[in-house]
mmCIF file of C-alpha atoms in Angstrom:
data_model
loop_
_atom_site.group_PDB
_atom_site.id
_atom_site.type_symbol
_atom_site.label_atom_id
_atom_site.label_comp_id
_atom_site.label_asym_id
_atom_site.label_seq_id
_atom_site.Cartn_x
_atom_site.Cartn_y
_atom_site.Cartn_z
ATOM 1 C CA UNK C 22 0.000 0.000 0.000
ATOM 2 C CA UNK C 23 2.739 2.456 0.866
ATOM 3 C CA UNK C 24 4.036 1.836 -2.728
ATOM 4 C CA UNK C 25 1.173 2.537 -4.612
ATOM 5 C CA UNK C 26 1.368 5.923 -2.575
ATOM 6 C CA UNK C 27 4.239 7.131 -3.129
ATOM 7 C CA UNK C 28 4.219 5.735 -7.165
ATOM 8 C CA UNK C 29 0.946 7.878 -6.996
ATOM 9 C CA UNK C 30 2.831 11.173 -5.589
ATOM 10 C CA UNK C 31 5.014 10.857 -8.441
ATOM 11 C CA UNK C 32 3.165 10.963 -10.784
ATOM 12 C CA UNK C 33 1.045 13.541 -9.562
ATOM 13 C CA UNK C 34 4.333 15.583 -8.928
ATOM 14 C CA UNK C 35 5.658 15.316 -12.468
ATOM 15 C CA UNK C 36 2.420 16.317 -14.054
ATOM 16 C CA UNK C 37 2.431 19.534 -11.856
ATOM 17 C CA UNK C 38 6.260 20.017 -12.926
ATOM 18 C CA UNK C 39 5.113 19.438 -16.680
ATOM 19 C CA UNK C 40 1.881 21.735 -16.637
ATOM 20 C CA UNK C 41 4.114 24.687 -14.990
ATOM 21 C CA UNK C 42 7.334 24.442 -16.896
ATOM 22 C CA UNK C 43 6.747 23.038 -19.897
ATOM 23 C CA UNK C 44 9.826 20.137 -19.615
ATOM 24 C CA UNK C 45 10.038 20.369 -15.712
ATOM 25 C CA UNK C 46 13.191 22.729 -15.572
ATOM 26 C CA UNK C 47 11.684 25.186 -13.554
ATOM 27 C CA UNK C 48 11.903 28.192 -15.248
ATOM 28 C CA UNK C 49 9.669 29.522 -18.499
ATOM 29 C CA UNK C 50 10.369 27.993 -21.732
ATOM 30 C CA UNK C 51 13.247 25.900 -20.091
ATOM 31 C CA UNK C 52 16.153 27.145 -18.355
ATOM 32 C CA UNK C 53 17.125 27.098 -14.732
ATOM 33 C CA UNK C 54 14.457 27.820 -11.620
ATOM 34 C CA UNK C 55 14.366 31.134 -11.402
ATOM 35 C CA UNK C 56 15.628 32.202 -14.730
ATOM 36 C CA UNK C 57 13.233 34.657 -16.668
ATOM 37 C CA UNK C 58 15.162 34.785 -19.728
ATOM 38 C CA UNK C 59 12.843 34.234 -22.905
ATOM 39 C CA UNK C 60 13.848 31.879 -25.532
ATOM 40 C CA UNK C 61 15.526 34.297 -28.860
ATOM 41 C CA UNK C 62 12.665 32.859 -30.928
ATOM 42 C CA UNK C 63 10.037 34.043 -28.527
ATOM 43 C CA UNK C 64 11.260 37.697 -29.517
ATOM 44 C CA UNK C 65 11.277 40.335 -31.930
ATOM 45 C CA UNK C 66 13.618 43.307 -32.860
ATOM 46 C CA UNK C 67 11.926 46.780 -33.575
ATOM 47 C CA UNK C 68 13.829 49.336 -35.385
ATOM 48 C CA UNK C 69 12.684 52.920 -35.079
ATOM 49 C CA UNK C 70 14.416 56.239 -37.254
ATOM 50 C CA UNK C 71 13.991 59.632 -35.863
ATOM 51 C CA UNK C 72 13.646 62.035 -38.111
ATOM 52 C CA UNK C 73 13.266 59.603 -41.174
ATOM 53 C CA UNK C 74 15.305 62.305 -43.649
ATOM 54 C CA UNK C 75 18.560 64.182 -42.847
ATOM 55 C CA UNK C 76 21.402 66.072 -44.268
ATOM 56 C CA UNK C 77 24.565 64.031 -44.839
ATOM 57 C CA UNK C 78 26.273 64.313 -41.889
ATOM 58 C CA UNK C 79 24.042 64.779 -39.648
ATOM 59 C CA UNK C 80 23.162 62.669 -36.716
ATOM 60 C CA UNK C 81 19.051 60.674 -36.250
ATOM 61 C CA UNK C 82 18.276 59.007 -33.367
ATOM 62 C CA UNK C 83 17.657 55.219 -33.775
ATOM 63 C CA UNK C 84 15.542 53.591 -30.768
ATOM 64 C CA UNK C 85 15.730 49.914 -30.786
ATOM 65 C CA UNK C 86 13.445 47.778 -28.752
ATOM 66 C CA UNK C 87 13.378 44.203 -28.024
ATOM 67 C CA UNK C 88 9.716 42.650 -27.379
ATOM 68 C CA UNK C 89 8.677 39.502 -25.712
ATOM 69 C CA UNK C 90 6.190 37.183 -27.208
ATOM 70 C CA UNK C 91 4.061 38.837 -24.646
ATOM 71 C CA UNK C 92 4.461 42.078 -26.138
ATOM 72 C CA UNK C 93 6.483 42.578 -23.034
ATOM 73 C CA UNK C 94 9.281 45.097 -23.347
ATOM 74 C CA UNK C 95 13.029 43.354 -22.635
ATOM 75 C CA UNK C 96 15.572 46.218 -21.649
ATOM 76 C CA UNK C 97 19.021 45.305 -22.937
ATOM 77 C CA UNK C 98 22.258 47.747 -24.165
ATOM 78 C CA UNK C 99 23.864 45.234 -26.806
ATOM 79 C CA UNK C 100 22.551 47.204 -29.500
ATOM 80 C CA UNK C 101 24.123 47.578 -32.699
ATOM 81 C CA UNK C 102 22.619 48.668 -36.309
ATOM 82 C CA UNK C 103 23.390 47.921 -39.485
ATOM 83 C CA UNK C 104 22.257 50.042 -42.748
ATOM 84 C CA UNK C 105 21.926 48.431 -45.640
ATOM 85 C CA UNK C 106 23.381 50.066 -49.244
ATOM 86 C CA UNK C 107 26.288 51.434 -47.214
ATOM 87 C CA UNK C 108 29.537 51.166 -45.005
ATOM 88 C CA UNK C 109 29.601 55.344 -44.678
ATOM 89 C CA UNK C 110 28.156 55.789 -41.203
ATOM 90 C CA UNK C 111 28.813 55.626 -37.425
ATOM 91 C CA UNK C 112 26.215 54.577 -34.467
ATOM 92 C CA UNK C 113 27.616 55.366 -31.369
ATOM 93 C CA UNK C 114 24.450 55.582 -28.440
ATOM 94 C CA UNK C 115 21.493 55.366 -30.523
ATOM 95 C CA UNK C 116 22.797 58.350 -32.954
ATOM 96 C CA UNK C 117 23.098 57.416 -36.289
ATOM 97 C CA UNK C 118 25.365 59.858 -38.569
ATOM 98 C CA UNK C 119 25.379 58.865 -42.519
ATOM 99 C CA UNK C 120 27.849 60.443 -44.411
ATOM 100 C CA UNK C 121 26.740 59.048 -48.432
ATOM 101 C CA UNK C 122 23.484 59.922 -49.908
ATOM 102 C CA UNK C 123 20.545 57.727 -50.638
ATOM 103 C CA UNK C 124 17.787 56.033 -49.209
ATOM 104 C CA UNK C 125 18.522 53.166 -46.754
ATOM 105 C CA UNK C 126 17.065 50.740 -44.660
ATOM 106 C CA UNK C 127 18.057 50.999 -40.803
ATOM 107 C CA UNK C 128 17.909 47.652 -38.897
ATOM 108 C CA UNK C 129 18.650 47.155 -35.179
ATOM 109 C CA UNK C 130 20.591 44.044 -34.092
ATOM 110 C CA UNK C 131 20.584 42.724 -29.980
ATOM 111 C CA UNK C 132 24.037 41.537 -30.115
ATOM 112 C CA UNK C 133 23.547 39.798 -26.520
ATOM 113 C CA UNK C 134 21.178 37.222 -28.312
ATOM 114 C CA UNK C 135 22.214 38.142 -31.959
ATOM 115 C CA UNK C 136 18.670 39.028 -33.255
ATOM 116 C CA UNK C 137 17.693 41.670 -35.683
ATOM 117 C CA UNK C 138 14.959 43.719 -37.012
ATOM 118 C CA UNK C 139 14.411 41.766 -40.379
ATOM 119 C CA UNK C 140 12.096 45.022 -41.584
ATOM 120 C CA UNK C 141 13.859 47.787 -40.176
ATOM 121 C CA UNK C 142 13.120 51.301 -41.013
ATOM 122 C CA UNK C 143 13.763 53.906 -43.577
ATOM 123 C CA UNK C 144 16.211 57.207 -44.061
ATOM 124 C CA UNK C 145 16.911 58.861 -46.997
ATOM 125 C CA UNK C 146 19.844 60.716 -46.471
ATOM 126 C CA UNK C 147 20.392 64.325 -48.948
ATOM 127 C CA UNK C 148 23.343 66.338 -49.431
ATOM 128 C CA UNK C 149 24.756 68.887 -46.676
ATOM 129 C CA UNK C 150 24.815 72.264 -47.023
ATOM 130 C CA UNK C 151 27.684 73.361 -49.375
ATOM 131 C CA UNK C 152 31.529 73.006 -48.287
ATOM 132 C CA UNK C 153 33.330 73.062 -51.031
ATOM 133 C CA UNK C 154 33.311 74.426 -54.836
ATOM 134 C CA UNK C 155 35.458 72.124 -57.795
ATOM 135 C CA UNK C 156 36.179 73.539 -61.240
ATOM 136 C CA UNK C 157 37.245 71.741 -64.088
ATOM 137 C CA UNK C 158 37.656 74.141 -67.383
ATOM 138 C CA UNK C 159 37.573 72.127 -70.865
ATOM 139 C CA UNK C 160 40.802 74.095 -72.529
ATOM 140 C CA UNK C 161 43.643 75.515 -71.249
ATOM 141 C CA UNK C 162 43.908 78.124 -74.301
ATOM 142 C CA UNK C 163 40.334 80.187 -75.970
ATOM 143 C CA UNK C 164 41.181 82.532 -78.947
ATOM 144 C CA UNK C 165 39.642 86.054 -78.268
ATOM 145 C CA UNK C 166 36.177 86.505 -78.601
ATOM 146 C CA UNK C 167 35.828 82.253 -78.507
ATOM 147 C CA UNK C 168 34.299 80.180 -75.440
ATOM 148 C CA UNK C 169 35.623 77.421 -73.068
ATOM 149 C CA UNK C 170 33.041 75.447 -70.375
ATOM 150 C CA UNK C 171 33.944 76.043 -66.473
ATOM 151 C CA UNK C 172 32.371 72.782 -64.978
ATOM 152 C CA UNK C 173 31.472 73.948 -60.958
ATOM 153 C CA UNK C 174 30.766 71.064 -58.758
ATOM 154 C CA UNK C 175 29.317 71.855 -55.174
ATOM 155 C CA UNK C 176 30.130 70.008 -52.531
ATOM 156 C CA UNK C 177 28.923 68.623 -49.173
ATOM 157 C CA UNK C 178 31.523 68.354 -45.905
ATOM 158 C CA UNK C 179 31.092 64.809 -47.217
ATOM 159 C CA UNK C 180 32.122 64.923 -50.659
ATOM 160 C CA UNK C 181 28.539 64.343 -52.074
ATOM 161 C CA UNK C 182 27.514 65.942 -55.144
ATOM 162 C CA UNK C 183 25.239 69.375 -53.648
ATOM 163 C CA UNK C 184 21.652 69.863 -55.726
ATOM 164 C CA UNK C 185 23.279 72.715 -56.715
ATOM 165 C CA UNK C 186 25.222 71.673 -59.086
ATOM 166 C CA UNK C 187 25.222 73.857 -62.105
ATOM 167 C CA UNK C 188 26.587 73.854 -65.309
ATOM 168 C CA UNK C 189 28.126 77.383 -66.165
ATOM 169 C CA UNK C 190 28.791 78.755 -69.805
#
């Protein structure tokens, strides 16, 4: 009789472990009693651009956030970014400074767990203000009274071509 007890308390006990942690760990999803750490594919990677446009150069503020399957917000610092279409930019805490122009996708990465944002977000980048002016002149020599084309080329602080580009005659 004492048997059948105890081979009852057993089994009672491991379907309580089962139905509360899933494989009878202890802790959610697996793990260790007492962990709370969430499985990486139980989580997604939100990437967020602020402001969406800028001026070559200058810096937007990236805000990454890592969600539960809960909806749950996880707080971690291992972010990094990466921005697809180029290598010309820095990210140093959470400002983003892109120094070619274009538009680019902008996708947070949790290095901790090594999940990313596989949407990301958007921002187009235009030329800076003008820095600098380059002329190029198509002949050294022009008889009197003849013509020659001065090319002018403006400039961003980061070499990008400037909408103002103009062709004089």
């Amino acid at each position: 009789m004492i048997r059948t007890c105890f081979l009852s308390l057993t089994i009672s006990s491991m379907m309580f472990l089962f139905a509360c942690g899933g494989d009878g760990s202890g802790g959610p999803g697996g793990g260790t009693p007492g962990d709370d750490t969430v499985a990486p594919g139980d989580m997604t990677v939100e990437t967020a651009v602020d402001p969406v446009a800028v001026a070559a150069g200058d810096a937007a503020l990236v805000t990454c956030t890592l969600i539960d399957a809960d909806g749950a917000v996880i707080e971690t610092d291992a972010w990094d970014v990466t921005v697809d279409g180029t290598g010309a930019f820095t990210f140093d805490a959470g400002a983003l400074t892109v120094t070619e122009t274009g538009t680019f996708t902008v996708a947070c990465v949790e290095t901790g767990r090594d999940l990313a944002d596989g949407t990301g977000a958007t921002l187009t980048v235009t030329a800076g203000p003008a820095h600098s002016v380059e002329t190029e002149v198509d002949a050294n020599e022009a008889p009197v009274g003849g013509s020659v084309t001065v090319t002018c080329i403006i400039k961003d602080a980061s070499g990008n071509l400037s909408d103002e580009a103009a062709l004089i005659e």
